Tab-separated table of N, CA and C in Angstrom:
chain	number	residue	atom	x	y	z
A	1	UNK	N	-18.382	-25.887	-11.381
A	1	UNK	CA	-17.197	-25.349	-12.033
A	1	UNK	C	-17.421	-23.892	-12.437
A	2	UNK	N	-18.565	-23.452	-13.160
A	2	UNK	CA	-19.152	-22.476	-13.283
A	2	UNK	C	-18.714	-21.246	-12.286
A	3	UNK	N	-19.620	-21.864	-10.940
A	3	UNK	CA	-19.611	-20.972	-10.174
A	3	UNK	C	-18.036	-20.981	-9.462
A	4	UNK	N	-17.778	-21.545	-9.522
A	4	UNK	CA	-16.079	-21.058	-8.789
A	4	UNK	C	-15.528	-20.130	-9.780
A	5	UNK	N	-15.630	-20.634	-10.889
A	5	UNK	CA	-15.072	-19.484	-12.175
A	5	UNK	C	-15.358	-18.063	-11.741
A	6	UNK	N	-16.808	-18.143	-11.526
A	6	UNK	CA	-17.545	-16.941	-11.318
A	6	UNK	C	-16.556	-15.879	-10.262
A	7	UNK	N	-16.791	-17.385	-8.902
A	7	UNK	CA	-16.521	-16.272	-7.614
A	7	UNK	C	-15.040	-15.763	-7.663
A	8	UNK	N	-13.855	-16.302	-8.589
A	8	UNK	CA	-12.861	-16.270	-8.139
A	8	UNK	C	-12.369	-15.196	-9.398
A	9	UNK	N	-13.476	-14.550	-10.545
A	9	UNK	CA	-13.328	-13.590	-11.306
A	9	UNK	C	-14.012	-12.381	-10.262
A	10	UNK	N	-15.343	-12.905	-9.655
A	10	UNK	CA	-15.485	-11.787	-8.858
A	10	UNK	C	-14.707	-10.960	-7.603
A	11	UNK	N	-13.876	-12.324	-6.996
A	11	UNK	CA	-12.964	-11.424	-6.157
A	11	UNK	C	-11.747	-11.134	-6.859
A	12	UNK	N	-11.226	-11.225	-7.830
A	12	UNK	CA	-10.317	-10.301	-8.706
A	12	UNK	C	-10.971	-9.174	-8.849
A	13	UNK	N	-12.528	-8.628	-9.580
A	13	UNK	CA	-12.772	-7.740	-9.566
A	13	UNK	C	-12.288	-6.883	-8.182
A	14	UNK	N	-12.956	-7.082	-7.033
A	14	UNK	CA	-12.887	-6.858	-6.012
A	14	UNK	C	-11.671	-6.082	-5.037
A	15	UNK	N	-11.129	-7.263	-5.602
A	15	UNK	CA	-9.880	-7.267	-5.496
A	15	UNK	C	-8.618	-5.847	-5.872
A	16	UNK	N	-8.943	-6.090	-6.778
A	16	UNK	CA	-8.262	-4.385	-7.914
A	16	UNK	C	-9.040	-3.169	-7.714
A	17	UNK	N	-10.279	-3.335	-7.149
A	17	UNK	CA	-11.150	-2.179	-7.059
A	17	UNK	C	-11.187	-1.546	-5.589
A	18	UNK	N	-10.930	-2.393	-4.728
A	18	UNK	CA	-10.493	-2.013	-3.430
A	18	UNK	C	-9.226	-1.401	-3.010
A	19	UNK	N	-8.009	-2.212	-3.720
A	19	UNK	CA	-6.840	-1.946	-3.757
A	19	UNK	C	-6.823	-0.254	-4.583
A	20	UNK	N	-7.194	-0.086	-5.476
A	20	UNK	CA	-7.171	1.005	-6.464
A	20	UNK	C	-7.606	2.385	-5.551
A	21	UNK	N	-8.619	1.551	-4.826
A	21	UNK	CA	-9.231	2.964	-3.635
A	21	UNK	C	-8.635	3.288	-2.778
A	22	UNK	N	-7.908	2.103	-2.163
A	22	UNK	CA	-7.125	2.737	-1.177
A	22	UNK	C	-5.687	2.915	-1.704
A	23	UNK	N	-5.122	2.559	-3.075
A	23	UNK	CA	-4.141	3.371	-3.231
A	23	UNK	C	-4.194	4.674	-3.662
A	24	UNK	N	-5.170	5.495	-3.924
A	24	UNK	CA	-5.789	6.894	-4.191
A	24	UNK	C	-5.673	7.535	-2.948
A	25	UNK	N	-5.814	6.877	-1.501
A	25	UNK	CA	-5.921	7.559	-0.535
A	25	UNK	C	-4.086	7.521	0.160
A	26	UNK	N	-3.745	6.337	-0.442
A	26	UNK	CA	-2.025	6.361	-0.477
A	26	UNK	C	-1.299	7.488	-1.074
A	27	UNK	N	-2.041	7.660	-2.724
A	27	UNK	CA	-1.193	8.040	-3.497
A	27	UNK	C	-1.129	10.139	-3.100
A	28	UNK	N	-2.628	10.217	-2.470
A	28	UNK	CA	-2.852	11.695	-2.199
A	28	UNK	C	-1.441	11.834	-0.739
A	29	UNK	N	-1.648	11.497	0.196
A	29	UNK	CA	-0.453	10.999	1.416
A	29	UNK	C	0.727	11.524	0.718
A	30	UNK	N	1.248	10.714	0.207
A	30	UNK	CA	2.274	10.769	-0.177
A	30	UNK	C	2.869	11.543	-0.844
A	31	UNK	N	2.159	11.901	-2.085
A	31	UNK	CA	2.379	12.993	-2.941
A	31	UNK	C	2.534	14.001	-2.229
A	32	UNK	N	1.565	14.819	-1.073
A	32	UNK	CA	2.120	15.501	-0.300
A	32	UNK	C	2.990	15.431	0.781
A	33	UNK	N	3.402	14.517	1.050
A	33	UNK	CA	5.248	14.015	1.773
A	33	UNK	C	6.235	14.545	0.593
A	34	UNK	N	6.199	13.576	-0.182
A	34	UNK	CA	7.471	13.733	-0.981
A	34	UNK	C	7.086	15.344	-1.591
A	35	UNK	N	6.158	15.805	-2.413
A	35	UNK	CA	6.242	17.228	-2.559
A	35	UNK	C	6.678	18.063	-0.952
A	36	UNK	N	6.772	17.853	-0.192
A	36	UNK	CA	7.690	18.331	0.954
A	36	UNK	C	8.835	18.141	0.974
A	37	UNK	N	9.487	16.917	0.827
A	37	UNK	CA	10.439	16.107	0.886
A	37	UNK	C	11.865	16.885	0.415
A	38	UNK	N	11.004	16.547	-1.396
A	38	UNK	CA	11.829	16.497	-2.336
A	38	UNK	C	11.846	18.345	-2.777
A	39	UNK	N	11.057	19.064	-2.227
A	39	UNK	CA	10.861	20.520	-2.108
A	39	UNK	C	10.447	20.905	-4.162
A	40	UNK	N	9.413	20.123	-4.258
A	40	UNK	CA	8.992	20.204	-5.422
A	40	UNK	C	7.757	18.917	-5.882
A	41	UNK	N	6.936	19.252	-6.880
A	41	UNK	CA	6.017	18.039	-7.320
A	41	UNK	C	6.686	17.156	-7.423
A	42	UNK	N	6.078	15.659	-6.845
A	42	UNK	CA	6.951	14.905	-7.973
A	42	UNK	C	5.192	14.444	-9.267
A	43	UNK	N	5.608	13.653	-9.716
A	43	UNK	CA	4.230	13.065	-10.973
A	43	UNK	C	3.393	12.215	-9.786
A	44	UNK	N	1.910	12.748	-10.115
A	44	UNK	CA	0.734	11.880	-9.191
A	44	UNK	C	0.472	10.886	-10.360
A	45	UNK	N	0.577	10.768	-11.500
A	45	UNK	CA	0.223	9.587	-12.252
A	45	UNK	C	1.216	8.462	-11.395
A	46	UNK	N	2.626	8.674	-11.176
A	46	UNK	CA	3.635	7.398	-11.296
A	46	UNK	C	3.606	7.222	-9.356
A	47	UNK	N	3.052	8.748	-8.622
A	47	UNK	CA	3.098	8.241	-7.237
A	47	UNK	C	1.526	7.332	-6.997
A	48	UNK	N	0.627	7.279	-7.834
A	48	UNK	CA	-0.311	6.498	-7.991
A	48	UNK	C	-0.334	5.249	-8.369
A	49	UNK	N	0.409	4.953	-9.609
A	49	UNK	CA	1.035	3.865	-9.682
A	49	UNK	C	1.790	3.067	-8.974
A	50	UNK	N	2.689	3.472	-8.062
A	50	UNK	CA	3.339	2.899	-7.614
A	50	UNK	C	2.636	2.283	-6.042
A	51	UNK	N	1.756	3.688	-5.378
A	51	UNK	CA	1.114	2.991	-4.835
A	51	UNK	C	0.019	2.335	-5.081
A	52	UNK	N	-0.034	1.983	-5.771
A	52	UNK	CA	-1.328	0.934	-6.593
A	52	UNK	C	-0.595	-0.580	-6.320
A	53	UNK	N	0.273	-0.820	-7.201
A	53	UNK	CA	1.254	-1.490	-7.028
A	53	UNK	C	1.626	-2.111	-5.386
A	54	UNK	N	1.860	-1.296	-4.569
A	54	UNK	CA	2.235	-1.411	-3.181
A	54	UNK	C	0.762	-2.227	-2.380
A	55	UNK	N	-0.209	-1.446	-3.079
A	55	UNK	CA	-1.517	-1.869	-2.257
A	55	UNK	C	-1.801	-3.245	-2.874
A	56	UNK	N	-1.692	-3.305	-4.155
A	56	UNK	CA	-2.287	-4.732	-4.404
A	56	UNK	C	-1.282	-5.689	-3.680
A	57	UNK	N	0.235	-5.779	-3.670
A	57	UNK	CA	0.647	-6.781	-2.953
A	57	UNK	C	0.594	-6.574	-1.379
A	58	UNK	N	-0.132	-5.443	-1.303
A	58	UNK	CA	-0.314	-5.364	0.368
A	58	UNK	C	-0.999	-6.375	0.756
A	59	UNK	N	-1.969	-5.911	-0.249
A	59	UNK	CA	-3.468	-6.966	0.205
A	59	UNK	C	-3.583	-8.733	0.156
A	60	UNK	N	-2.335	-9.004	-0.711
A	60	UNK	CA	-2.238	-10.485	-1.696
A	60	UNK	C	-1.522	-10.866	0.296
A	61	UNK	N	-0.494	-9.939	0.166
A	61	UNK	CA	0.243	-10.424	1.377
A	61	UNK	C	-0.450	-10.625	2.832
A	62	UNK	N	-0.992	-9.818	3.443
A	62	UNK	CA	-1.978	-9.902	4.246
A	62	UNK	C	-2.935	-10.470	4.177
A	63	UNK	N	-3.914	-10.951	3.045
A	63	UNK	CA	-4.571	-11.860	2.926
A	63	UNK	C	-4.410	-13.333	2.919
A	64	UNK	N	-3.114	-13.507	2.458
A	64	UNK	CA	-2.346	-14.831	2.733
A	64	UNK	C	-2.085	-15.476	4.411
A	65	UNK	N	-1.443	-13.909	5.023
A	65	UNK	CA	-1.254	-14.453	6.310
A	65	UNK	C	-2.415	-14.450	6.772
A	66	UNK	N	-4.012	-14.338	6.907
A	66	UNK	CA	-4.857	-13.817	7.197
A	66	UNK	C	-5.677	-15.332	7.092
A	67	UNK	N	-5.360	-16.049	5.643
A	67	UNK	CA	-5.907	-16.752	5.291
A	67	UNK	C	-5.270	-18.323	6.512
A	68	UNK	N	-3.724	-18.709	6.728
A	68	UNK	CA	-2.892	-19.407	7.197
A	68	UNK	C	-3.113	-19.148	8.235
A	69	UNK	N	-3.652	-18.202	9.191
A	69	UNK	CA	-4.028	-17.874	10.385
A	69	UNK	C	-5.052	-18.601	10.867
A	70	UNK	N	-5.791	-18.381	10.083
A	70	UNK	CA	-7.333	-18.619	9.985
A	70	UNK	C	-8.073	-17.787	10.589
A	71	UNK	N	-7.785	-16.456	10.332
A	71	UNK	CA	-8.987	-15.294	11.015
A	71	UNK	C	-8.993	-14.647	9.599
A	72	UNK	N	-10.300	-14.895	8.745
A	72	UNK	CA	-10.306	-13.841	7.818
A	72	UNK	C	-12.144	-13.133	7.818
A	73	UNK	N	-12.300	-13.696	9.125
A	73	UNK	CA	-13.626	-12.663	9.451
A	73	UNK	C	-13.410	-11.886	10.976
A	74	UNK	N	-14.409	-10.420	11.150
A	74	UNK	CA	-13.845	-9.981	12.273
A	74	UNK	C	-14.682	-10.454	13.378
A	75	UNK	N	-13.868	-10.457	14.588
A	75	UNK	CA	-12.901	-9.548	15.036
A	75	UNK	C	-11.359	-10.018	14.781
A	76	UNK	N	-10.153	-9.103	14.815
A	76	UNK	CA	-9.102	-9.375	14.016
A	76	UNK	C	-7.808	-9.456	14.859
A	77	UNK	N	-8.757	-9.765	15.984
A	77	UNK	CA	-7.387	-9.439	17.390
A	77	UNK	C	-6.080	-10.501	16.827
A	78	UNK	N	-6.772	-11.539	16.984
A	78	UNK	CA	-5.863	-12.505	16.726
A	78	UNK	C	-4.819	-12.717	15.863
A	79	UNK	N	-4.948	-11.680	14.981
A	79	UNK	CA	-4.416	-11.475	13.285
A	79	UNK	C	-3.278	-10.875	13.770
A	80	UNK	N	-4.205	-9.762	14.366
A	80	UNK	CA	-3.317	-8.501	14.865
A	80	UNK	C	-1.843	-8.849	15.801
A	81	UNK	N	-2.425	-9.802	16.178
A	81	UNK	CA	-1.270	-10.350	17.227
A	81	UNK	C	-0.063	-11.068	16.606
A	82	UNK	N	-0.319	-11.648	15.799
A	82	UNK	CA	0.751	-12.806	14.835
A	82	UNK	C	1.901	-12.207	14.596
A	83	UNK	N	2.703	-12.501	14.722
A	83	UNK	CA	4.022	-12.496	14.413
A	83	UNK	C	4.452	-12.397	13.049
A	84	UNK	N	3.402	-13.406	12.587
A	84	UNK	CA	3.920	-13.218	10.944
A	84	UNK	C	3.502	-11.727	10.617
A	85	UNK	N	2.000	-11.768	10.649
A	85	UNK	CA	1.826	-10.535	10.456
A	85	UNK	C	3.040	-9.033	10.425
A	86	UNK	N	3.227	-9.182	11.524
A	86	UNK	CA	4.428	-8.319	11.820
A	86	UNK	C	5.158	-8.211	10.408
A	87	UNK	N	6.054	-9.385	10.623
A	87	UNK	CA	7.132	-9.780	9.368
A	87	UNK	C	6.724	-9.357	7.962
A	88	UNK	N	4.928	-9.707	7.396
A	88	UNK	CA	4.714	-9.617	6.577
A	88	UNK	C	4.531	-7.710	5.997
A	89	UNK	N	4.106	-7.078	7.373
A	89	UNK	CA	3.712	-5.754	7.586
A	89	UNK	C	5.442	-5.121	6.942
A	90	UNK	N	6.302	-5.447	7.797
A	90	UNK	CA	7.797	-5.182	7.519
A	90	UNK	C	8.146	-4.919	5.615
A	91	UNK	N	7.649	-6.459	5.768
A	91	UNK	CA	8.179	-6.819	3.589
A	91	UNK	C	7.505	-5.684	3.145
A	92	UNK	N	6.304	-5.704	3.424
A	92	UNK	CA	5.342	-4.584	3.019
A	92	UNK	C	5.970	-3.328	2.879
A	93	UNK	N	6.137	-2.873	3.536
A	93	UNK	CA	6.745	-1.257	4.183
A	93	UNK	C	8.181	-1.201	3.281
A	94	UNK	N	8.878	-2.496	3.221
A	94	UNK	CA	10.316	-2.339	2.256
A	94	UNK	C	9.688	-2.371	0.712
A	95	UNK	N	9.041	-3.065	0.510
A	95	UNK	CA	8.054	-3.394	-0.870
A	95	UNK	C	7.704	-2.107	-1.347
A	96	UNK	N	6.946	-1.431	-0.520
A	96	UNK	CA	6.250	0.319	-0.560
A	96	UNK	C	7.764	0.898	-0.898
A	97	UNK	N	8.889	0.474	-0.765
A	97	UNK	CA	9.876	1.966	-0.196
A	97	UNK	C	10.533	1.819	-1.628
A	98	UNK	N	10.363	0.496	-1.810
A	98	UNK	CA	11.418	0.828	-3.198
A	98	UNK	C	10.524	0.922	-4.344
A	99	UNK	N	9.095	0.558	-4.574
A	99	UNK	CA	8.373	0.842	-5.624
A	99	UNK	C	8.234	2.715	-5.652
A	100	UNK	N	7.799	3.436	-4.233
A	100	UNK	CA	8.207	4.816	-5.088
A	100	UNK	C	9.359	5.005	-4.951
A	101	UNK	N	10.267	4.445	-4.242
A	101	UNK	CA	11.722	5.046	-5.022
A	101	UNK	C	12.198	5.186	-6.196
A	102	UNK	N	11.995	3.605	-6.960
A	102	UNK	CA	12.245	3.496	-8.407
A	102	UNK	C	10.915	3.474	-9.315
A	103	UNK	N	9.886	3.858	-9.025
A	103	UNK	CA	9.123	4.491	-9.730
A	103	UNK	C	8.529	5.986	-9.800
A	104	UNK	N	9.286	6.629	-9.115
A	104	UNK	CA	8.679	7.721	-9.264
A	104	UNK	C	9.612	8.879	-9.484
A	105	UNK	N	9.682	9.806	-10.102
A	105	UNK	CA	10.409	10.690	-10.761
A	105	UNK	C	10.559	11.943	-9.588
A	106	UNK	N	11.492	13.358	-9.783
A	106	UNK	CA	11.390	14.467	-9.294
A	106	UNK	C	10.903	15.131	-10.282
A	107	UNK	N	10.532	16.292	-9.691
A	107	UNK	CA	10.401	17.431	-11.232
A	107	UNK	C	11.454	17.425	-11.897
A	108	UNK	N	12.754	17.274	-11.245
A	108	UNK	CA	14.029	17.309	-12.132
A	108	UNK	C	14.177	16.019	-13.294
A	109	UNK	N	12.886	14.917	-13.495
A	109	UNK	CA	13.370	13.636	-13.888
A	109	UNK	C	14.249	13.111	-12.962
A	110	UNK	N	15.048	13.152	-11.758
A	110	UNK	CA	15.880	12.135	-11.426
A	110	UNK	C	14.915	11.437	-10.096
A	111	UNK	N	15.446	10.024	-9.970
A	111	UNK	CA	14.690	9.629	-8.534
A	111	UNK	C	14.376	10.607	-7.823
A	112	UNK	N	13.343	10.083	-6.419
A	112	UNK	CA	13.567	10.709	-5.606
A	112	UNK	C	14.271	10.228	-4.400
A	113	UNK	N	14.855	10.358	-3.125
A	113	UNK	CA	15.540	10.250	-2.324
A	113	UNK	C	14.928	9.182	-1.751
A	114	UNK	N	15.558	7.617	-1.547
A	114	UNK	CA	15.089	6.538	-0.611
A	114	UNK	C	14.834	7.159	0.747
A	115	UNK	N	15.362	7.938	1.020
A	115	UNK	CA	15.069	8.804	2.958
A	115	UNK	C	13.701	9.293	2.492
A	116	UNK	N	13.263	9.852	1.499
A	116	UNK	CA	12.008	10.545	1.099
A	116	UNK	C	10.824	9.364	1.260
A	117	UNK	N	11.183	8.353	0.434
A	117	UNK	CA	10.706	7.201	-0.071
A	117	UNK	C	9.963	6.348	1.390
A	118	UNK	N	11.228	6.344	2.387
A	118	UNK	CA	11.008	5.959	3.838
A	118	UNK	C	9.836	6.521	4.590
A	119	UNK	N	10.060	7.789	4.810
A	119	UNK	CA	9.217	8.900	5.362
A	119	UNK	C	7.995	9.027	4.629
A	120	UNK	N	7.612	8.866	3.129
A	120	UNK	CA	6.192	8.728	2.581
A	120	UNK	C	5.842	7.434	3.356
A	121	UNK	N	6.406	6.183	3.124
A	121	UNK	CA	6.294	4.687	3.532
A	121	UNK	C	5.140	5.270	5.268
A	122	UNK	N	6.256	5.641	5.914
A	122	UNK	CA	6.395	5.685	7.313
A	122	UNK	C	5.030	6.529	7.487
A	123	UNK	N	4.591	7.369	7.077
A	123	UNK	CA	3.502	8.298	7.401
A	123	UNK	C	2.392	7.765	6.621
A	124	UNK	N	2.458	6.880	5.546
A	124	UNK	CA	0.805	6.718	5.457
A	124	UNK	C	0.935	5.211	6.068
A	125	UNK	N	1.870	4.801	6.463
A	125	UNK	CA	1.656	3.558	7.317
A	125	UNK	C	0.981	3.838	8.826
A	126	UNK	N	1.565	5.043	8.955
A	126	UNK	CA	1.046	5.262	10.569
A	126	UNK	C	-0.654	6.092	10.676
A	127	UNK	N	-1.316	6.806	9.403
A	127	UNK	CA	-2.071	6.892	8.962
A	127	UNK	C	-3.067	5.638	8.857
A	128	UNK	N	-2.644	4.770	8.235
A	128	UNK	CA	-3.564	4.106	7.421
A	128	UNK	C	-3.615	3.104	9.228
A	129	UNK	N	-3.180	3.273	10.042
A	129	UNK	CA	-2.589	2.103	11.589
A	129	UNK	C	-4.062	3.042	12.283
A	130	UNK	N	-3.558	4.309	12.182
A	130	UNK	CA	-4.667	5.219	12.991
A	130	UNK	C	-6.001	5.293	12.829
A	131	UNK	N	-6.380	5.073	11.642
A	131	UNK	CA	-7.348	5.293	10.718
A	131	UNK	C	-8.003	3.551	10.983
A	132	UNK	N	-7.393	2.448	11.011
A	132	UNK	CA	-7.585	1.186	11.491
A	132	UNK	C	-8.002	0.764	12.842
A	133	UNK	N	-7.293	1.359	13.550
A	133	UNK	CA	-7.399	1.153	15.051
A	133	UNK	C	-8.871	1.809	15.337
A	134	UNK	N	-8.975	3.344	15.043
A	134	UNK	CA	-10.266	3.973	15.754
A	134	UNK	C	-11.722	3.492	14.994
A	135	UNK	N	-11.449	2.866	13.418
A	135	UNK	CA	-12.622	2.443	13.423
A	135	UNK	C	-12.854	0.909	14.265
A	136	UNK	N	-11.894	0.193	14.679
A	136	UNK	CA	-12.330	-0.328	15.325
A	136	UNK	C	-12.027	-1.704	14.873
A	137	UNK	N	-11.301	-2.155	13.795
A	137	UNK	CA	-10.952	-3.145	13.152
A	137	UNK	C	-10.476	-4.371	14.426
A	138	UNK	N	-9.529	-3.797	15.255
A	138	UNK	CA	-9.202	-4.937	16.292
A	138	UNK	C	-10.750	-5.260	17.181
């Protein structure tokens, strides 16, 4: 009992500490999209947050289908191939679009533009695809 306690506090640790890293490498992305975008800063505290937010249910979500698959060691072809996957990749990407939409401010205080919101989504998705593929994950 112990040890399940253990392992299943240790992959929470894990869990939030992975997610946290790669939403830092989200939150830098993006911040420079939408500071393009929106033709001004917007706040890196709340575009951090939000992709923080985005990454942890990235990971809950993909790990689920990952888990129902039954490929959660590599190689990941098989993952890669699923259909759900797909679907789940999709929720994902809508999930991402409206957390910085409605979390994240302009310099003006008002939202920023869901088309903005899309286009951050869209570029560190195709980033984070590129960055996947050449190390070699499939």
């Amino acid at each position: 009992m112990t040890a399940t306690l253990l392992t299943l506090l240790s992959s929470l640790v894990w869990w939030v500490l992975y997610s946290s890293i790669g939403a830092l490498f989200c939150a830098l992305i993006a911040w420079v999209v939408l500071r393009w975008c929106e033709q001004g800063p917007p706040v890196f505290n709340r575009v951090y947050m939000a992709c923080l937010l985005w990454t942890l249910l990235g990971v809950l979500m993909v790990a689920g289908v990952a888990i129902h698959v039954g490929n959660v060691r590599p190689p990941y072809g098989e993952l890669l191939h699923s259909s759900l996957l797909r679907l789940v990749l999709v929720i994902d990407m809508l999930v991402g679009v409206v957390l910085l939409w409605r979390l994240i401010p302009r310099f003006d205080q008002r939202r920023i533009r869901p088309a903005s919101a899309c286009l951050a989504v869209a570029i560190v998705m195709a980033i984070v695809f590129g960055v996947a593929t050449s190390v070699g994950v499939t």
